[in-house]
CSV table of C-alpha atoms and ligand atoms in Angstrom, one decimal:
chain,number,residue,atom,x,y,z
T,41,MET,CA,1.3,0.4,39.4
T,42,SER,CA,2.2,3.2,37.1
T,43,ASP,CA,-1.0,5.1,36.0
T,44,PRO,CA,-1.2,4.9,33.2
T,45,THR,CA,-3.9,7.7,32.3
T,46,GLN,CA,-0.6,10.2,34.3
T,47,GLY,CA,1.0,11.3,30.7
T,48,ARG,CA,4.1,12.9,30.2
T,49,VAL,CA,2.3,15.5,28.6
T,50,THR,CA,1.9,18.6,29.3
T,51,PRO,CA,-1.9,19.6,29.4
T,52,SER,CA,-0.8,22.7,27.5
T,53,ALA,CA,1.1,21.0,24.7
T,54,PRO,CA,-2.2,20.2,22.1
T,55,ILE,CA,-1.6,16.2,20.8
T,56,GLN,CA,-0.3,15.2,18.0
T,57,ALA,CA,0.0,11.9,16.1
T,58,ALA,CA,2.9,9.4,17.0
T,59,PRO,CA,5.7,9.7,14.7
T,60,GLY,CA,5.3,7.8,11.2
T,61,VAL,CA,2.0,7.7,11.0
T,62,ARG,CA,-0.4,10.0,9.1
T,63,ASP,CA,-4.2,10.5,8.9
T,64,ILE,CA,-5.7,10.5,5.4
T,65,LEU,CA,-7.3,13.8,4.6
T,66,PRO,CA,-10.0,14.6,2.9
T,67,ASP,CA,-9.4,15.7,0.4
T,68,GLU,CA,-6.9,13.8,-0.6
T,69,ARG,CA,-9.4,11.1,-0.3
T,70,GLY,CA,-10.9,10.7,-3.4
T,71,ARG,CA,-7.3,9.7,-4.9
T,72,TRP,CA,-6.9,7.1,-2.3
T,73,ARG,CA,-10.6,5.6,-3.1
T,74,ARG,CA,-9.5,5.7,-7.4
T,75,ALA,CA,-5.9,4.0,-6.3
T,76,GLU,CA,-8.5,1.1,-4.1
T,77,GLY,CA,-10.9,1.0,-6.6
T,78,ALA,CA,-8.6,0.1,-9.4
T,79,ALA,CA,-7.4,-2.5,-7.5
T,80,HIS,CA,-10.7,-3.9,-6.5
T,81,ARG,CA,-11.3,-4.1,-10.2
T,82,LEU,CA,-8.2,-5.1,-11.9
T,83,SER,CA,-7.9,-8.2,-9.2
T,84,ARG,CA,-11.8,-9.1,-9.4
T,85,ALA,CA,-10.5,-8.6,-14.1
T,86,TYR,CA,-7.2,-11.9,-12.6
T,87,GLY,CA,-9.7,-13.6,-11.3
T,88,TYR,CA,-8.6,-13.3,-7.5
T,89,ARG,CA,-10.9,-12.4,-4.9
T,90,GLU,CA,-10.2,-10.7,-1.8
T,91,ILE,CA,-9.1,-11.6,1.5
T,92,VAL,CA,-9.5,-9.1,5.2
T,93,THR,CA,-6.5,-10.6,7.6
T,94,PRO,CA,-6.6,-8.8,11.0
T,95,VAL,CA,-3.8,-6.8,11.8
T,96,ILE,CA,-2.8,-8.7,15.2
T,97,GLU,CA,-1.0,-12.4,14.6
T,98,TYR,CA,1.3,-14.2,16.5
T,99,LEU,CA,4.9,-13.3,16.8
T,100,ASP,CA,6.0,-16.1,15.4
T,101,LEU,CA,4.1,-16.4,12.6
T,102,VAL,CA,6.4,-13.3,11.4
T,103,VAL,CA,9.1,-14.9,13.1
T,104,ARG,CA,8.9,-17.0,10.4
T,105,VAL,CA,9.6,-14.7,8.0
T,106,GLY,CA,13.1,-14.9,8.6
T,107,GLU,CA,14.6,-13.7,11.7
T,108,SER,CA,17.8,-11.9,10.3
T,109,THR,CA,16.2,-9.3,8.1
T,110,ASP,CA,15.0,-6.0,9.3
T,111,ILE,CA,11.4,-6.0,9.6
T,112,VAL,CA,12.1,-8.7,12.2
T,113,GLN,CA,15.1,-7.8,14.1
T,114,LYS,CA,14.1,-4.6,14.6
T,115,GLU,CA,11.2,-2.6,13.3
T,116,LEU,CA,8.2,-4.7,15.2
T,117,PHE,CA,5.4,-3.4,17.2
T,118,VAL,CA,5.1,-6.2,19.7
T,119,PHE,CA,2.9,-6.5,22.6
T,120,GLU,CA,2.2,-8.8,24.7
T,121,ASP,CA,-1.9,-10.4,25.2
T,122,ARG,CA,-3.4,-11.8,28.9
T,123,GLY,CA,-1.5,-14.8,28.9
T,124,GLY,CA,1.6,-13.7,28.2
T,125,ARG,CA,1.4,-14.7,24.4
T,126,ARG,CA,3.5,-12.4,22.2
T,127,LEU,CA,1.4,-10.5,19.7
T,128,VAL,CA,2.5,-8.4,16.5
T,129,LEU,CA,0.8,-5.3,14.6
T,130,ARG,CA,1.7,-7.2,11.4
T,131,PRO,CA,4.5,-6.3,9.3
T,132,GLU,CA,3.5,-6.9,5.7
T,133,GLY,CA,0.3,-9.2,4.6
T,134,THR,CA,2.3,-12.3,3.1
T,135,ALA,CA,2.5,-14.0,6.0
T,136,GLY,CA,-0.9,-14.0,7.2
T,137,MET,CA,-2.0,-14.4,4.0
T,138,VAL,CA,0.0,-17.9,3.3
T,139,ARG,CA,-1.0,-18.7,7.3
T,140,ALA,CA,-5.2,-17.9,6.5
T,141,TYR,CA,-5.3,-20.3,2.6
T,142,PHE,CA,-4.6,-22.9,5.3
T,143,GLN,CA,-6.6,-22.1,8.2
T,144,GLY,CA,-9.5,-21.7,6.3
T,145,GLY,CA,-9.3,-24.5,4.0
T,146,LEU,CA,-8.3,-22.8,1.3
T,147,ASN,CA,-6.0,-25.5,0.0
T,148,GLN,CA,-8.4,-28.0,-0.4
T,149,GLY,CA,-10.3,-26.3,-3.2
T,150,PRO,CA,-9.7,-25.2,-7.0
T,151,GLN,CA,-5.7,-24.8,-7.6
T,152,PRO,CA,-4.1,-21.9,-7.6
T,153,VAL,CA,-5.7,-20.0,-5.2
T,154,ARG,CA,-6.0,-16.0,-6.4
T,155,LEU,CA,-5.9,-13.2,-3.3
T,156,TYR,CA,-5.8,-10.2,-2.8
T,157,LEU,CA,-5.9,-7.7,0.4
T,158,LEU,CA,-6.2,-3.8,0.6
T,159,GLY,CA,-5.5,-2.9,4.4
T,160,PRO,CA,-2.8,-1.4,6.8
T,161,MET,CA,1.1,-2.7,7.8
T,162,PHE,CA,3.3,-1.7,10.8
T,163,ARG,CA,6.7,-1.4,10.8
T,164,GLY,CA,9.0,0.6,13.0
T,165,GLU,CA,11.4,2.0,10.2
T,166,ARG,CA,12.8,5.6,11.4
T,167,PRO,CA,10.3,7.5,9.3
T,168,GLN,CA,11.7,9.5,6.5
T,169,ALA,CA,9.3,11.3,3.3
T,170,GLY,CA,7.7,8.1,2.3
T,171,ARG,CA,8.3,5.9,5.2
T,172,TYR,CA,6.4,5.3,8.2
T,173,ARG,CA,5.4,3.6,11.2
T,174,GLN,CA,1.7,2.4,9.6
T,175,PHE,CA,1.8,2.3,6.3
T,176,ASN,CA,-1.5,0.7,3.2
T,177,GLN,CA,-0.7,-2.4,0.9
T,178,PHE,CA,-2.0,-3.3,-1.9
T,179,ASP,CA,-0.8,-7.2,-2.3
T,180,VAL,CA,-1.8,-10.1,-3.9
T,181,GLU,CA,-1.0,-14.0,-3.6
T,182,VAL,CA,-1.4,-16.8,-5.8
T,183,ILE,CA,-1.1,-20.0,-3.5
T,184,GLY,CA,0.0,-23.3,-5.2
T,185,ASP,CA,1.0,-23.0,-8.4
T,186,ALA,CA,4.7,-23.2,-9.4
T,187,SER,CA,5.2,-22.4,-12.6
T,188,ALA,CA,6.4,-19.0,-13.8
T,189,ALA,CA,3.1,-18.1,-16.1
T,190,ILE,CA,2.1,-16.9,-13.2
T,191,ASP,CA,5.0,-14.9,-11.7
T,192,ALA,CA,4.8,-13.6,-15.1
T,193,GLU,CA,0.7,-12.7,-14.8
T,194,THR,CA,1.3,-11.3,-10.6
T,195,ILE,CA,3.7,-9.0,-11.9
T,196,GLU,CA,1.5,-7.8,-14.9
T,197,LEU,CA,-1.0,-7.4,-12.8
T,198,SER,CA,1.1,-4.8,-10.3
T,199,LEU,CA,1.8,-2.4,-13.8
T,200,ARG,CA,-1.8,-3.0,-15.1
T,201,TRP,CA,-2.5,-1.4,-11.5
T,202,LEU,CA,0.2,1.4,-11.0
T,203,GLU,CA,-0.8,2.8,-14.6
T,204,ALA,CA,-4.5,2.7,-13.7
T,205,CYS,CA,-3.6,5.0,-11.2
T,206,GLY,CA,-1.6,6.7,-13.6
T,207,LEU,CA,1.7,7.1,-12.8
T,208,ARG,CA,4.3,6.4,-15.6
T,209,GLY,CA,7.7,6.4,-16.3
T,210,LEU,CA,8.2,2.9,-13.7
T,211,THR,CA,11.1,0.4,-14.0
T,212,LEU,CA,10.5,-2.9,-12.9
T,213,GLN,CA,13.7,-4.4,-12.4
T,214,LEU,CA,13.6,-8.1,-12.1
T,215,ASN,CA,15.8,-10.6,-10.8
T,216,SER,CA,16.2,-14.6,-9.6
T,217,ILE,CA,17.9,-15.5,-6.3
T,218,GLY,CA,17.5,-18.8,-6.4
T,219,ASP,CA,16.5,-21.6,-4.3
T,220,GLN,CA,17.3,-23.9,-1.5
T,221,SER,CA,19.7,-26.3,-4.0
T,222,CYS,CA,21.2,-23.7,-5.7
T,223,ARG,CA,21.8,-20.2,-3.0
T,224,PRO,CA,24.2,-21.9,-1.0
T,225,ALA,CA,26.6,-22.8,-3.0
T,226,TYR,CA,25.7,-18.9,-3.8
T,227,LEU,CA,26.4,-18.2,-0.9
T,228,GLU,CA,29.6,-19.7,-0.2
T,229,ARG,CA,30.7,-18.0,-3.1
T,230,LEU,CA,29.8,-14.7,-2.0
T,231,VAL,CA,31.2,-15.5,2.0
T,232,GLU,CA,34.5,-16.2,0.0
T,233,TYR,CA,35.1,-12.7,-2.2
T,234,TYR,CA,33.2,-10.5,1.3
T,235,ALA,CA,35.6,-11.2,3.6
T,236,PRO,CA,38.9,-10.3,2.6
T,237,LEU,CA,37.4,-7.5,2.2
T,238,ALA,CA,34.8,-7.2,5.5
T,239,GLU,CA,37.2,-4.7,7.1
T,240,ARG,CA,36.6,-2.4,4.6
T,241,LEU,CA,32.2,-2.8,4.4
T,242,CYS,CA,29.9,-0.5,6.5
T,243,PRO,CA,29.2,-2.6,10.6
T,244,ALA,CA,25.5,-3.2,8.9
T,245,CYS,CA,27.1,-4.9,5.9
T,246,GLN,CA,30.1,-6.3,8.6
T,247,ARG,CA,27.0,-8.0,10.2
T,248,ARG,CA,25.6,-9.2,7.1
T,249,LEU,CA,28.6,-11.4,6.1
T,250,HIS,CA,27.5,-13.9,8.9
T,251,GLN,CA,23.5,-14.2,9.3
T,252,ASN,CA,22.4,-12.6,6.4
T,253,PRO,CA,25.0,-12.3,2.7
T,254,LEU,CA,22.4,-12.5,0.5
T,255,ARG,CA,21.8,-8.6,2.1
T,256,LEU,CA,24.8,-7.4,1.1
T,257,LEU,CA,24.1,-7.2,-2.1
T,258,ASP,CA,20.7,-4.8,-1.3
T,259,CYS,CA,23.3,-2.3,0.8
T,260,LYS,CA,22.8,1.1,0.1
T,261,GLU,CA,25.8,2.8,1.8
T,262,ARG,CA,28.7,4.8,-0.8
T,263,GLN,CA,31.6,2.7,0.8
T,264,CYS,CA,29.7,-0.4,0.3
T,265,GLN,CA,28.9,0.5,-3.8
T,266,PRO,CA,33.3,-0.3,-5.0
T,267,LEU,CA,32.7,-3.6,-3.5
T,268,LYS,CA,29.6,-5.2,-4.2
T,269,ALA,CA,30.1,-4.5,-7.8
T,270,GLY,CA,32.7,-6.8,-8.3
T,271,ALA,CA,30.7,-9.4,-6.3
T,272,PRO,CA,29.5,-12.6,-8.4
T,273,ASP,CA,25.3,-13.1,-9.6
T,274,ILE,CA,23.8,-15.1,-8.4
T,275,VAL,CA,21.9,-16.0,-11.9
T,276,ASP,CA,25.4,-17.2,-12.9
T,277,HIS,CA,25.0,-20.2,-10.5
T,278,LEU,CA,21.2,-21.3,-11.1
T,279,CYS,CA,20.4,-24.7,-10.9
T,280,ASP,CA,19.6,-25.8,-14.7
T,281,GLU,CA,15.3,-25.7,-13.2
T,282,CYS,CA,16.1,-22.1,-11.2
T,283,ALA,CA,17.8,-21.1,-14.3
T,284,ASP,CA,14.7,-22.4,-16.8
T,285,HIS,CA,11.8,-20.9,-14.4
T,286,PHE,CA,13.1,-17.9,-15.0
T,287,ASP,CA,14.2,-18.0,-19.0
T,288,ALA,CA,10.7,-18.6,-18.4
T,289,VAL,CA,9.4,-15.4,-16.3
T,290,ARG,CA,11.7,-13.1,-18.8
T,291,ARG,CA,10.0,-14.8,-21.7
T,292,LEU,CA,6.8,-14.3,-20.5
T,293,LEU,CA,7.5,-10.7,-20.1
T,294,ALA,CA,8.4,-9.6,-23.2
T,295,GLU,CA,5.6,-11.7,-25.0
T,296,ALA,CA,2.8,-9.1,-23.4
T,297,GLY,CA,4.9,-6.7,-24.2
T,298,ILE,CA,6.4,-5.7,-20.3
T,299,ASP,CA,10.0,-4.3,-20.5
T,300,TYR,CA,12.4,-5.1,-17.5
T,301,GLN,CA,15.8,-4.6,-16.4
T,302,LEU,CA,17.7,-7.2,-15.1
T,303,ASN,CA,19.3,-6.4,-11.6
T,304,PRO,CA,21.7,-9.2,-10.1
T,305,GLN,CA,21.6,-7.5,-7.4
T,306,LEU,CA,17.9,-7.2,-6.4
T,307,VAL,CA,17.3,-9.3,-2.6
T,308,ARG,CA,14.2,-7.5,-1.6
T,309,GLY,CA,14.7,-7.6,1.9
T,310,LEU,CA,12.2,-9.8,3.4
T,311,ASP,CA,14.2,-13.7,4.0
T,312,TYR,CA,11.5,-16.5,2.7
T,313,TYR,CA,12.0,-15.3,-1.3
T,314,THR,CA,12.9,-18.2,-3.6
T,315,ARG,CA,13.5,-18.1,-7.8
T,316,THR,CA,11.9,-14.5,-9.7
T,317,VAL,CA,12.3,-12.1,-7.2
T,318,PHE,CA,10.7,-7.9,-9.0
T,319,GLU,CA,10.8,-4.7,-7.6
T,320,LEU,CA,8.6,-1.1,-9.5
T,321,GLN,CA,10.8,2.0,-8.7
T,322,ASP,CA,9.8,5.5,-10.0
T,323,PRO,CA,13.8,7.2,-11.0
T,324,ALA,CA,11.9,10.5,-11.1
T,325,HIS,CA,11.5,9.9,-7.2
T,326,GLY,CA,13.6,7.9,-5.0
T,327,GLY,CA,13.8,5.0,-7.3
T,328,ALA,CA,15.3,2.5,-4.9
T,329,GLN,CA,14.7,4.0,-1.7
T,330,ASN,CA,11.7,4.4,-2.7
T,331,ALA,CA,10.1,1.8,-4.4
T,332,LEU,CA,6.4,1.5,-5.2
T,333,GLY,CA,6.1,-2.1,-4.8
T,334,GLY,CA,7.8,-5.4,-4.9
T,335,GLY,CA,7.4,-9.3,-4.2
T,336,GLY,CA,8.4,-12.7,-5.7
T,337,ARG,CA,8.4,-15.9,-5.8
T,338,TYR,CA,8.4,-17.4,-2.2
T,339,ASP,CA,7.7,-21.8,-2.3
T,340,GLY,CA,9.2,-22.4,0.2
T,341,LEU,CA,7.3,-19.9,3.4
T,342,ALA,CA,3.9,-22.4,3.7
T,343,ALA,CA,6.9,-24.9,5.6
T,344,ALA,CA,8.1,-22.6,7.1
T,345,LEU,CA,5.2,-21.9,8.4
T,346,GLY,CA,4.1,-25.2,10.1
T,347,TYR,CA,2.3,-26.2,6.5
T,348,THR,CA,2.6,-28.5,4.0
T,349,PRO,CA,4.9,-27.6,1.1
T,350,THR,CA,3.2,-25.4,-1.1
T,351,PRO,CA,3.9,-22.9,-4.0
T,352,ALA,CA,3.3,-19.6,-3.9
T,353,VAL,CA,3.6,-16.0,-5.4
T,354,GLY,CA,3.0,-12.7,-4.9
T,355,PHE,CA,3.9,-9.0,-4.6
T,356,ALA,CA,2.5,-5.0,-2.4
T,357,CYS,CA,2.5,-1.8,-3.2
T,358,GLY,CA,2.6,0.6,-0.3
T,359,LEU,CA,-0.5,3.3,-1.6
T,360,GLU,CA,1.5,5.6,-0.2
T,361,ARG,CA,3.6,6.3,-2.2
T,362,VAL,CA,1.8,5.3,-5.0
T,363,VAL,CA,-1.1,7.5,-4.4
T,364,ALA,CA,1.3,10.8,-4.0
T,365,LEU,CA,1.9,10.6,-6.7
T,366,MET,CA,-1.0,10.3,-8.3
T,367,PRO,CA,-2.2,12.9,-10.6
T,368,ALA,CA,-5.2,14.7,-8.5
T,369,ASP,CA,-8.1,15.0,-11.7
T,370,GLY,CA,-11.3,14.4,-11.1
T,371,GLU,CA,-10.6,15.9,-7.5
T,372,GLU,CA,-11.2,20.4,-8.3
T,373,ARG,CA,-14.7,19.4,-10.2
T,374,ALA,CA,-17.6,21.0,-8.1
T,375,SER,CA,-20.0,18.2,-6.8
T,376,GLY,CA,-22.8,18.3,-4.6
T,377,LEU,CA,-25.6,21.1,-2.8
T,378,PHE,CA,-24.6,23.0,-0.4
T,379,LEU,CA,-27.6,25.3,1.0
T,380,VAL,CA,-27.7,28.0,3.6
T,381,GLY,CA,-30.1,30.5,5.9
T,382,ASP,CA,-30.5,34.3,4.8
T,383,GLY,CA,-31.5,35.0,8.1
T,384,PRO,CA,-32.3,34.1,11.8
T,385,GLY,CA,-33.6,31.2,12.6
T,386,LEU,CA,-34.7,29.0,9.5
T,387,GLU,CA,-32.6,26.1,11.3
T,388,PRO,CA,-36.4,23.5,11.0
T,389,ALA,CA,-37.0,25.1,7.2
T,390,LEU,CA,-33.6,24.2,6.1
T,391,ALA,CA,-33.6,21.0,7.7
T,392,GLN,CA,-36.4,19.8,5.9
T,393,LEU,CA,-36.1,21.4,3.0
T,394,GLY,CA,-32.4,19.3,2.7
T,395,ARG,CA,-34.0,16.1,3.6
T,396,LEU,CA,-35.4,16.7,0.9
T,397,ALA,CA,-32.8,17.8,-2.0
T,398,ARG,CA,-31.0,15.3,-0.4
T,399,THR,CA,-33.0,12.8,-2.6
T,400,ALA,CA,-32.2,13.8,-5.6
T,401,ILE,CA,-28.2,15.3,-4.5
T,402,ASP,CA,-25.5,15.3,-1.7
T,403,THR,CA,-26.7,18.3,0.1
T,404,THR,CA,-25.0,19.8,2.9
T,405,VAL,CA,-27.1,22.3,5.3
T,406,ASP,CA,-25.0,25.6,6.7
T,407,TYR,CA,-26.9,26.0,9.8
T,408,THR,CA,-24.1,29.2,11.0
T,409,SER,CA,-25.0,32.3,12.2
T,410,ARG,CA,-21.8,33.8,10.0
T,411,SER,CA,-23.4,36.4,7.4
T,412,LEU,CA,-24.7,34.9,4.0
T,413,ARG,CA,-21.0,36.4,2.7
T,414,ALA,CA,-19.3,33.9,4.9
T,415,LYS,CA,-21.9,31.6,3.6
T,416,MET,CA,-20.9,31.3,0.5
T,417,ARG,CA,-17.4,31.7,0.6
T,418,ALA,CA,-17.5,28.1,2.7
T,419,ALA,CA,-19.8,26.7,-0.8
T,420,ASP,CA,-16.8,27.8,-2.8
T,421,ARG,CA,-14.1,26.5,-0.5
T,422,LEU,CA,-15.2,23.3,-0.4
T,423,ARG,CA,-16.8,22.9,-3.8
T,424,ALA,CA,-21.3,23.0,-4.1
T,425,ARG,CA,-21.7,22.5,-7.8
T,426,TYR,CA,-24.3,24.6,-6.5
T,427,VAL,CA,-25.8,26.9,-3.8
T,428,ALA,CA,-29.8,27.0,-2.6
T,429,ILE,CA,-30.3,29.8,-0.2
T,430,LEU,CA,-33.3,29.9,1.6
T,431,SER,CA,-34.9,33.2,3.2
T,432,PRO,CA,-37.7,34.0,5.7
T,433,ALA,CA,-39.5,34.4,3.2
T,434,GLY,CA,-39.0,32.2,1.2
T,435,VAL,CA,-40.7,29.3,3.7
T,436,THR,CA,-44.3,31.8,3.7
T,437,ALA,CA,-43.7,31.2,0.0
T,438,ARG,CA,-41.8,27.9,-0.8
T,439,THR,CA,-39.5,28.6,-2.9
T,440,VAL,CA,-35.7,28.8,-2.8
T,441,THR,CA,-32.9,30.5,-4.9
T,442,LEU,CA,-30.6,28.3,-6.7
T,443,ARG,CA,-27.2,29.2,-7.5
T,444,ASP,CA,-25.3,27.5,-10.4
T,445,MET,CA,-21.4,27.9,-9.0
T,446,VAL,CA,-20.0,26.5,-12.3
T,447,THR,CA,-22.2,29.4,-14.6
T,448,GLY,CA,-23.2,31.9,-12.1
T,449,ASP,CA,-26.8,31.1,-13.3
T,450,GLN,CA,-29.3,31.8,-10.5
T,451,GLU,CA,-33.7,31.0,-10.6
T,452,GLU,CA,-36.0,31.1,-8.2
T,453,VAL,CA,-37.2,27.5,-7.7
T,454,ALA,CA,-40.1,26.4,-6.2
T,455,TRP,CA,-39.0,23.2,-3.1
T,456,ASP,CA,-41.4,20.4,-4.4
T,457,GLN,CA,-38.9,20.9,-7.7
T,458,VAL,CA,-35.5,21.0,-6.8
T,459,PRO,CA,-35.6,17.2,-7.0
T,460,GLU,CA,-36.5,17.7,-10.1
T,461,LYS,CA,-34.0,20.5,-10.9
T,462,LEU,CA,-30.8,18.5,-9.6
T,463,GLY,CA,-31.8,15.8,-10.0
U,256,HAM,P1,8.1,-4.6,1.2
U,256,HAM,O1,9.2,-5.0,0.0
U,256,HAM,O2,8.1,-5.1,2.8
U,256,HAM,O3,7.2,-6.4,0.6
U,256,HAM,O4,7.3,-3.9,1.2
U,256,HAM,C1,6.0,-3.2,-0.5
U,256,HAM,C2,6.2,-2.2,-0.6
U,256,HAM,O5,5.1,-1.8,0.9
U,256,HAM,C3,7.1,-1.7,-0.9
U,256,HAM,O6,7.3,-1.5,-1.9
U,256,HAM,C4,6.4,0.0,-0.7
U,256,HAM,O7,6.0,0.3,-1.4
U,256,HAM,C5,5.4,0.1,0.7
U,256,HAM,N1,6.4,-0.2,2.0
U,256,HAM,C6,6.8,-1.4,2.4
U,256,HAM,N2,7.0,-0.2,3.8
U,256,HAM,C7,6.8,0.7,4.1
U,256,HAM,C8,7.0,2.4,4.6
U,256,HAM,N3,7.5,2.1,6.2
U,256,HAM,N4,6.4,3.5,4.4
U,256,HAM,C9,4.8,3.1,3.3
U,256,HAM,N5,5.3,2.2,2.7
U,256,HAM,C10,6.2,0.2,2.7
U,256,HAM,C11,6.3,-6.8,1.5
U,256,HAM,O8,5.6,-5.7,1.9
U,256,HAM,C12,5.9,-7.9,0.0
U,256,HAM,N6,5.0,-9.0,2.1
U,256,HAM,C13,5.3,-8.2,-0.5
U,256,HAM,C14,5.0,-9.4,-1.6
U,256,HAM,C15,3.6,-9.6,-1.3
U,256,HAM,N7,6.0,-10.7,-1.8
U,256,HAM,C16,5.2,-11.6,-2.6
U,256,HAM,N8,4.2,-11.7,-2.3
C-alpha cells in the first residue's frame, strides 16, 4: 500500500495552496463581512430564515440534479466513505436545501418556506479569474409556492443585496424555459434546426445536440454564435400556463421598477430549471462569462430527488465575484489601540495594561524587542487609531503616553484613566 505521508513535493519547495482555491486575507475580510452582513439583514427583512447544510452529500443527490450538466459530468469532487458509498463535496446549495426541507420536516409547516444559506461550494473547474474550485455562495430558496410573485420577489432580493454591497450598473437577464408540457416540443424544433448544421458546431455542441440540446443556446464559442442567432426562441413556444406565468413575472418586475433584458438564449448551466430563469451580470466585468448570480424556478427538482412534487424558486450569487467588485470604503479607517513598550523587561506591565485597555477598546500588545521607531511603523501599517507607549518610568509612575494617530496629539495618562480616555 502506498504511504500517503510520502509526498512527491521535494522538501525544499514551500507548500502552496491547491489550484483554484484562495485565502481570504484579513485586509479583505472587512468587505466579506459587509457582504455577509447585508445578506443576513436583507434575507431576514424579506422573511427568510437561515439554514446550514453539510458540504458533504451523497453523490446521488447531485447526480439527480441532471446527469448531463457540466457540473455533474466533469466538475465533481467525489470520494468514497469506508463502506464504499460515494460522497461528493457539494457543487451548489439548492439540492441540499431541498433535501433538508423534506428531511427536516419543513414541508409539514406553513408554506412556503423561505430559506437562505451562506457557505462554500466545490467545483473542479479549470481555475481562472473569478472561477475557483472552492467558492462561496449566498443562496436563497423559496420552497412550496408556484406563484409568479415569488419569482419576482426573489429577483428583487438578489438585486437589493447586490446594491447593498455597493454594486451598480448591473443587468438582469430574464427568460422562461417552459416546463415538461411545452419544452419537449420546443427541443424537437431546436434539434431539427441544428441537425443539418451539426458539422459547423464546436465539439461540445455536437455532444449537446444529442445529450442536452437546450445547452446549445448557452455556448460561448465563436463558431457557434451565428448558428445560435437563427435558432428558434423558446418564449415563442411556451404553453399557455408557462406564458401566463412569464407575463405575470414581467408585470410584477415592471411594477417593482426593476429593469430587465429579455434574453431568449439564457438557459443556465443546471438542468433542474422550469419556467423563469434569470442571471445577474456586470457588463463591465466579464458579463455572462462571470455572472454574479443566477437562479430560477425548479418545480421538478423535489420529485427528481424522490420527494413529493413541490414547486420552488431561488438564486445564488458568488461571494468571491461580488466582493471583488465591492468598494473598499470603511476598511481603511484607523481603529483600536496598539500598546508598545519602550525598553526591556516590560512584558508583565504591558500584559496588565493591555487587559485594562481591552475593557474599553480593541487592544494589540506588541511584546517584541524591536526599536520604538519600528513599533510605531507597525502601528501605522496596522491602522491603529491610538498608540500607547509604556516606559520603565511609566511602570513606576503607573502612567503611559497616549498618542492619537489621526490627530497626532499626545498626552501622559494614568493607567486607570486609560479605559475612560479610549472608551
Ligand atoms: P450557478 O449559476 O451555477 O447557480 O452559480 C451561482 C453563482 O455562483 C454564479 O453566478 C457565480 O457567481 C458563482 N459561481 C459559480 N461557480 C463558480 C466558481 N467556480 N467560482 C466562483 N464563483 C462561482 C447555482 O449554483 C444554483 N444553485 C442557483 C440557484 C439557486 N438556482 C435556484 N436556486
